[in-house]
CSV table of C-alpha atoms in Angstrom, one decimal:
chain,number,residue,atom,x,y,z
A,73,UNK,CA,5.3,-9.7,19.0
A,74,UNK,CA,6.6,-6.4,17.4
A,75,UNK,CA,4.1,-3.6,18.5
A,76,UNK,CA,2.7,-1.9,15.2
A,77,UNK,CA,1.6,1.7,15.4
A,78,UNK,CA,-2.3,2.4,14.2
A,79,UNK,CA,-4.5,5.5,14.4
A,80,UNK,CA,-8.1,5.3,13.5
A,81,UNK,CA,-9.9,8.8,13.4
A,82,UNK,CA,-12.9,9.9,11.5
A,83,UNK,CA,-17.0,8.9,12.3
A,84,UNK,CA,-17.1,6.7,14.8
A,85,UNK,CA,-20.2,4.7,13.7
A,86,UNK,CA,-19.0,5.7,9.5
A,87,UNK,CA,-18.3,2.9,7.3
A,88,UNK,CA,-14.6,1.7,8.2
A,89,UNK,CA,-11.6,2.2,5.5
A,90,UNK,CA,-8.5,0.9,6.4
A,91,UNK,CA,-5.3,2.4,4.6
A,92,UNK,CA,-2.4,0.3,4.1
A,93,UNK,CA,0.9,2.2,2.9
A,94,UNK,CA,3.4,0.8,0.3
A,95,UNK,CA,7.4,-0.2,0.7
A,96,UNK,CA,9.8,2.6,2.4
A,97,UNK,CA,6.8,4.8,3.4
A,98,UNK,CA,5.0,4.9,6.4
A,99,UNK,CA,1.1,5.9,7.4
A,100,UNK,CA,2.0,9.8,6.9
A,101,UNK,CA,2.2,9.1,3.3
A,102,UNK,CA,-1.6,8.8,3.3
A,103,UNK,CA,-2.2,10.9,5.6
A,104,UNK,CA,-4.1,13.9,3.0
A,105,UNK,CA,-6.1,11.0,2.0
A,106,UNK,CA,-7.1,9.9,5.4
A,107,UNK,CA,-8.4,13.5,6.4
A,108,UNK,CA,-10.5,13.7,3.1
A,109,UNK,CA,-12.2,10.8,4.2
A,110,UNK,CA,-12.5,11.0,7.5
A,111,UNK,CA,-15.7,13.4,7.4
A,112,UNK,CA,-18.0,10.4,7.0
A,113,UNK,CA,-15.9,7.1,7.4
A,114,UNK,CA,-13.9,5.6,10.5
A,115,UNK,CA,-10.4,5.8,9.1
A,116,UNK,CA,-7.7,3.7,10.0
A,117,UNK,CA,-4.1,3.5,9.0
A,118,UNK,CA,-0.7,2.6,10.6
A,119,UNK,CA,2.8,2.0,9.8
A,120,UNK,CA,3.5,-1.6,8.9
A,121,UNK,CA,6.4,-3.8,10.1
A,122,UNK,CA,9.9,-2.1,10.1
A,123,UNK,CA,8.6,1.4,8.8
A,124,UNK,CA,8.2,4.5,10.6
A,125,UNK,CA,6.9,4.5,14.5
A,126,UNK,CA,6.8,0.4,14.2
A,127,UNK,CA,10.3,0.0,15.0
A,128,UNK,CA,12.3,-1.7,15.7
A,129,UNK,CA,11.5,-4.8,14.0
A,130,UNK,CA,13.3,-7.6,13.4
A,131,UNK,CA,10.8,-9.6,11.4
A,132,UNK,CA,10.3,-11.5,9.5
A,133,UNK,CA,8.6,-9.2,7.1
A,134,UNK,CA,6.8,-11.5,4.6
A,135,UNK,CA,3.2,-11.6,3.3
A,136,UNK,CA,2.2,-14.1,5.6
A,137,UNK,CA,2.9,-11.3,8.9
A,138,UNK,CA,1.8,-8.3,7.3
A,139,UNK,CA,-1.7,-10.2,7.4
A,140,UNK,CA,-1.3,-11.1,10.6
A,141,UNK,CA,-1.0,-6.9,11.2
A,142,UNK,CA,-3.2,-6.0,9.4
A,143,UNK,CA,-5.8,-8.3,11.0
A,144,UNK,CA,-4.6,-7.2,14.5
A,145,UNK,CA,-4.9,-3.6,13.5
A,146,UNK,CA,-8.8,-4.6,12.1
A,147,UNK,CA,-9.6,-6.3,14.7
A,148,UNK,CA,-7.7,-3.4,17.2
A,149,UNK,CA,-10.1,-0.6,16.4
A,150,UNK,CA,-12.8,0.1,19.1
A,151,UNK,CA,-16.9,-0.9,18.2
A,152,UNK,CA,-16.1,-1.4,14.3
A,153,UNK,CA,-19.0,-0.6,12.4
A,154,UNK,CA,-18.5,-4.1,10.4
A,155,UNK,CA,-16.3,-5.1,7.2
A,156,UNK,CA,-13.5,-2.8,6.4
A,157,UNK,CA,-12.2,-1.4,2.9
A,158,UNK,CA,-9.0,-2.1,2.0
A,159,UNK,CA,-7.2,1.4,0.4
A,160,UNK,CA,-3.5,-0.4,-0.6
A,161,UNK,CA,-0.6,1.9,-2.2
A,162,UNK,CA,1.8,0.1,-4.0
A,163,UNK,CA,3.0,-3.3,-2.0
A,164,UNK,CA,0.0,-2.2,0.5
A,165,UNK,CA,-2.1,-3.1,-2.2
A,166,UNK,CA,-0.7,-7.1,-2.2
A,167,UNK,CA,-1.3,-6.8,2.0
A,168,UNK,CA,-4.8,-5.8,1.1
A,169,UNK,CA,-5.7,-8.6,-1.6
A,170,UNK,CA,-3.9,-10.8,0.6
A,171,UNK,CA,-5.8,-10.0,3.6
A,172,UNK,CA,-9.1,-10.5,1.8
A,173,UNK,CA,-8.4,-13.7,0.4
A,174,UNK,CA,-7.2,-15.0,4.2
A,175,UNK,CA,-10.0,-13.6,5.8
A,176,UNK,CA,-12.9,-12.4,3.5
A,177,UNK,CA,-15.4,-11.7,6.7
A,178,UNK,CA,-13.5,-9.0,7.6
A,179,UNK,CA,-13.5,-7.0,4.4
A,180,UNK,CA,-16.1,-5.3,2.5
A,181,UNK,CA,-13.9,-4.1,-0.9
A,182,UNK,CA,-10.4,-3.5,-1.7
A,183,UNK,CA,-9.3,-0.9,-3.3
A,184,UNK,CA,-5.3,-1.0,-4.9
A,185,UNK,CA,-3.2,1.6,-6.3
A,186,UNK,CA,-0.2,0.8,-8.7
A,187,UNK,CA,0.2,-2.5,-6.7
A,188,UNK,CA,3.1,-4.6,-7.6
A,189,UNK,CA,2.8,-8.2,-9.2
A,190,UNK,CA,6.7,-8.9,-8.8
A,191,UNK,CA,6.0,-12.6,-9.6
A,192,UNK,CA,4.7,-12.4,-12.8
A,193,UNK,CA,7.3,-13.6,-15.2
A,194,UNK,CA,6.8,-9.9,-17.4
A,195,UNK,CA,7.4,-7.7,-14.5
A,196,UNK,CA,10.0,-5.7,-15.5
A,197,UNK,CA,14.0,-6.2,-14.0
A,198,UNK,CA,14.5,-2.8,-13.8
A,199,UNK,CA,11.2,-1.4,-11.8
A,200,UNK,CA,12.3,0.8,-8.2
A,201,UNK,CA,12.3,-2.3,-6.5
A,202,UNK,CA,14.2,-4.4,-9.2
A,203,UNK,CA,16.9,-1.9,-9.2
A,204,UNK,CA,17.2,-1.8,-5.3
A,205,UNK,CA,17.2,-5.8,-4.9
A,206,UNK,CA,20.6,-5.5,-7.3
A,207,UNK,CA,22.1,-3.9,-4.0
A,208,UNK,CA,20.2,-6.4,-1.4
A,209,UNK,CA,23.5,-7.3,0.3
A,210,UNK,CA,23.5,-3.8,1.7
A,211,UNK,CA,20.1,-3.3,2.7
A,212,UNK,CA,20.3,0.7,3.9
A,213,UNK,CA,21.9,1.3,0.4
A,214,UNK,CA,19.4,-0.4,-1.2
A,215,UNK,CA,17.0,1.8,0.5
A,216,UNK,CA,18.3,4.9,-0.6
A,217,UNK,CA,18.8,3.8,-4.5
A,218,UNK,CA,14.8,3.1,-4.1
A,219,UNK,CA,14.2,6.7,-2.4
A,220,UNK,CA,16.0,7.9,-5.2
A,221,UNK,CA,14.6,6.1,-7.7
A,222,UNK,CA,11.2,7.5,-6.3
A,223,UNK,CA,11.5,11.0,-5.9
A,224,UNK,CA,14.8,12.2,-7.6
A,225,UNK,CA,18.1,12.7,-6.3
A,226,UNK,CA,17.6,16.5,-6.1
A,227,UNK,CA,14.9,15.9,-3.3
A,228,UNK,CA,16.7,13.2,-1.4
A,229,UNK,CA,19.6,15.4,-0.9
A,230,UNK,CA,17.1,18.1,0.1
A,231,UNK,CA,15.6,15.5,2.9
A,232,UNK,CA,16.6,16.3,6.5
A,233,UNK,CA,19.8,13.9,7.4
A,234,UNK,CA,17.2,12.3,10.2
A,235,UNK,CA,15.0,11.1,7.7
A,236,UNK,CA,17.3,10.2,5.1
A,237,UNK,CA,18.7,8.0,8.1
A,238,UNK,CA,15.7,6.8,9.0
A,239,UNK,CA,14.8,5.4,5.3
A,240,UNK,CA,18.1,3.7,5.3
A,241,UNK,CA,17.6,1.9,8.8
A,242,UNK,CA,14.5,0.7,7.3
A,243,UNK,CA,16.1,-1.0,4.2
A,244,UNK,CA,15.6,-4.4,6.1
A,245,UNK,CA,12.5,-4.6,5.9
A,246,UNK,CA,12.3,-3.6,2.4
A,247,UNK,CA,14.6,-6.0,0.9
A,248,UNK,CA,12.8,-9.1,2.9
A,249,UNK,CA,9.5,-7.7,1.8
A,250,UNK,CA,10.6,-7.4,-1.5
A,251,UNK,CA,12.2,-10.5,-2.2
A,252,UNK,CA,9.3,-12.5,-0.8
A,253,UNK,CA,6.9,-10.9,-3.5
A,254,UNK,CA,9.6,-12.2,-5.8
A,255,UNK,CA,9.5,-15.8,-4.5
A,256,UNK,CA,5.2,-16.2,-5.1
A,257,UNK,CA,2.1,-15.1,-5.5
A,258,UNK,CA,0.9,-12.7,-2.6
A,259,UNK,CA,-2.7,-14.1,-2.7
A,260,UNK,CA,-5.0,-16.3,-5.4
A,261,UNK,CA,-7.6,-14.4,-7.6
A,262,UNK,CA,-9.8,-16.9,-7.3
A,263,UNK,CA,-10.4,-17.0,-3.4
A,264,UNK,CA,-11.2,-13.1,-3.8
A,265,UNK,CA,-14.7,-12.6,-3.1
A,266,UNK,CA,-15.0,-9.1,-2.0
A,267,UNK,CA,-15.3,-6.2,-4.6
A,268,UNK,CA,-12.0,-5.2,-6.3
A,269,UNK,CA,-11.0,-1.8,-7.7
A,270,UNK,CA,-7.6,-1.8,-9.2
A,271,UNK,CA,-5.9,1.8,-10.0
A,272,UNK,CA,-3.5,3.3,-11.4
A,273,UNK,CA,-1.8,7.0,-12.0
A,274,UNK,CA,-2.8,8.1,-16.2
A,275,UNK,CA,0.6,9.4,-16.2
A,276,UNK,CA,2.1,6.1,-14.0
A,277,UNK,CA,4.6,3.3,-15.9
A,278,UNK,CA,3.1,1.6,-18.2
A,279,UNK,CA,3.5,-2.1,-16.5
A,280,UNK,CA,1.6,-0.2,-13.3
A,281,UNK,CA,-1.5,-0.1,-16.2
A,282,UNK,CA,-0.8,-3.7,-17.1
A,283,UNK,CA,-0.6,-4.8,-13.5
A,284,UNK,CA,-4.2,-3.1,-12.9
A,285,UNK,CA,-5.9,-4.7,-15.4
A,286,UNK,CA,-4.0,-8.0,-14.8
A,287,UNK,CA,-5.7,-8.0,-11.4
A,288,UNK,CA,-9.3,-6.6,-12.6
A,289,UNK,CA,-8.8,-9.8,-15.2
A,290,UNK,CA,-7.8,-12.2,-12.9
A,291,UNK,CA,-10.4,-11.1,-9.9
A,292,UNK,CA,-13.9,-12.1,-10.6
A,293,UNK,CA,-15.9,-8.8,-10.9
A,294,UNK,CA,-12.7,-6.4,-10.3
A,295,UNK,CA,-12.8,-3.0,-11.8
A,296,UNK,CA,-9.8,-0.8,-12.9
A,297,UNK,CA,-9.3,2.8,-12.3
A,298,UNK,CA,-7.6,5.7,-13.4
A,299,UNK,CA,-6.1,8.9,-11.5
A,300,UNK,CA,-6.1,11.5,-13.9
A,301,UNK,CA,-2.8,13.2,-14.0
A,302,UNK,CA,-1.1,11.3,-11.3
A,303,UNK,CA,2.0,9.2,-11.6
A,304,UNK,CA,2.9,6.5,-8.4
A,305,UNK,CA,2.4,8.9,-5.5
A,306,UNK,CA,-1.3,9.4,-6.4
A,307,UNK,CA,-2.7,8.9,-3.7
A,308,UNK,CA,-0.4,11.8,-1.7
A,309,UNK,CA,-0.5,13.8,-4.8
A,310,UNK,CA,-4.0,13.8,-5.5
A,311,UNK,CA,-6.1,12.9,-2.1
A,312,UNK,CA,-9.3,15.1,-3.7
A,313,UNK,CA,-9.7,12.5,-6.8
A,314,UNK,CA,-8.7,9.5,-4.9
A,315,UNK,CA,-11.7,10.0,-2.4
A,316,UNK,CA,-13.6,10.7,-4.9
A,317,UNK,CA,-12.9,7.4,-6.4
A,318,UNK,CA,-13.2,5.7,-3.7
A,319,UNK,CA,-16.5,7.4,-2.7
A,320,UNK,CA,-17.8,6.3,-6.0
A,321,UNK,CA,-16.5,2.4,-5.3
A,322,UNK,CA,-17.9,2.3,-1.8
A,323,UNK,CA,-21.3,3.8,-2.9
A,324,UNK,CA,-21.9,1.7,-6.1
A,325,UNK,CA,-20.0,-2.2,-5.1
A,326,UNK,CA,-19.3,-2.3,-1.3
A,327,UNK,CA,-21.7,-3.4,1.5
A,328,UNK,CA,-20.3,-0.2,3.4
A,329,UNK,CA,-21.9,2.2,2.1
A,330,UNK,CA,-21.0,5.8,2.9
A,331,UNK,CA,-24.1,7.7,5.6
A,332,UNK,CA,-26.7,9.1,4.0
């Protein structure tokens, strides 16, 4: 089995968040929203399959494993206080929904940000990962027309030549990721039973709205969000209001309710 890397700081006897991070990104990407949480929860995150210090990995890198990680991470952290929320950015959202439908004992709420539905028929051709699956035959190039796609070609360049490397080693597991979200559903709505809170950035592409509410419609009970002012990085860009959504989540629908 591939060794995944996890890190769990925070309370030790806090509710327990989990954060799962999204294609070509690794646990450092939620890293400011980890420390503004972990003053009264038992954070968790780590770097899934083929990303960051979970390398190498030769997969496969479908659905079906990154549950199978992400259960192994759950079940990984010392004297868990009980069910875990699910914070997903982006694909990590599908691992989270996934997760809970698999093995609902194990989660108390999910909470997703700008989480792809690649399998719905209206998703559009030309989202990030659309445009990197036209260059799936070379996966590293792929990787870096995604990067680019993400956060401009200005900053890209600006990126050390390590980690623009690194990103482009990692195109692999993108491109199998990726094309498995294409091929079906990640999970079914109707085997959700935990508490759902769909988000998305106020300023995010407009079929990252539709995909919120398409989840809050098709989930029994699930909620959508808004991050006021934030666009697909969200979560990085604005840790404050994102723990303060997810604050208000825990406190008003999730058995794990924050101390005091």
């Amino acid at each position: 089995m591939n060794a995944i890397w996890s890190a769990t700081t925070g309370v030790p006897d806090g509710p327990h968040v989990t954060l799962v991070h999204g294609s070509l990104d690794r646990s450092a990407g939620l890293l400011k929203l980890s420390r503004r949480l972990d003053d009264r929860y038992l954070v968790s995150r780590y770097d899934r399959r083929g990303y960051g210090r979970s390398v190498p990995c030769d997969g496969p890198f479908g659905i079906d494993e990154q549950v199978e990680d992400l259960v192994a991470v759950l079940g990984a952290v010392e004297r868990p206080p009980g069910p875990s929320v699910l914070v997903g950015h982006s694909y990590g959202g599908n691992v989270a929904l996934a997760t809970a439908e698999r093995h609902p004992g194990l989660v108390a709420g999910v909470v997703t940000y700008e989480t792809p539905l690649s399998w719905r028929s209206w998703w559009p051709a030309d989202s990030a990962g659309g445009d990197a699956l036209a260059w799936q035959a070379d996966p590293a190039e792929a990787a870096e027309r995604f990067m680019r796609r993400l956060i401009g070609d200005a900053r890209w360049e600006r990126l050390p030549a390590s980690s623009r490397r690194a990103r482009r080693d990692e195109g692999n597991a993108m491109v199998a990721e990726l094309l498995d979200l294409r091929r079906r559903p990640a999970w079914d709505p109707s085997a959700i039973v935990a508490p759902v809170l769909a988000m998305h950035g106020e300023l995010g592409q407009p079929h990252h709205r539709i995909a919120a509410e398409a989840i809050a419609d098709d989930i029994e009970g699930a909620e959508v969000g808004t991050l006021a002012g934030a666009r697909h990085p969200g979560p990085n860009t604005h840790p404050d209001e994102t723990a303060d959504l997810i604050d208000g989540f825990i406190t008003t629908r999730c058995t794990a309710r924050p101390p005091g």
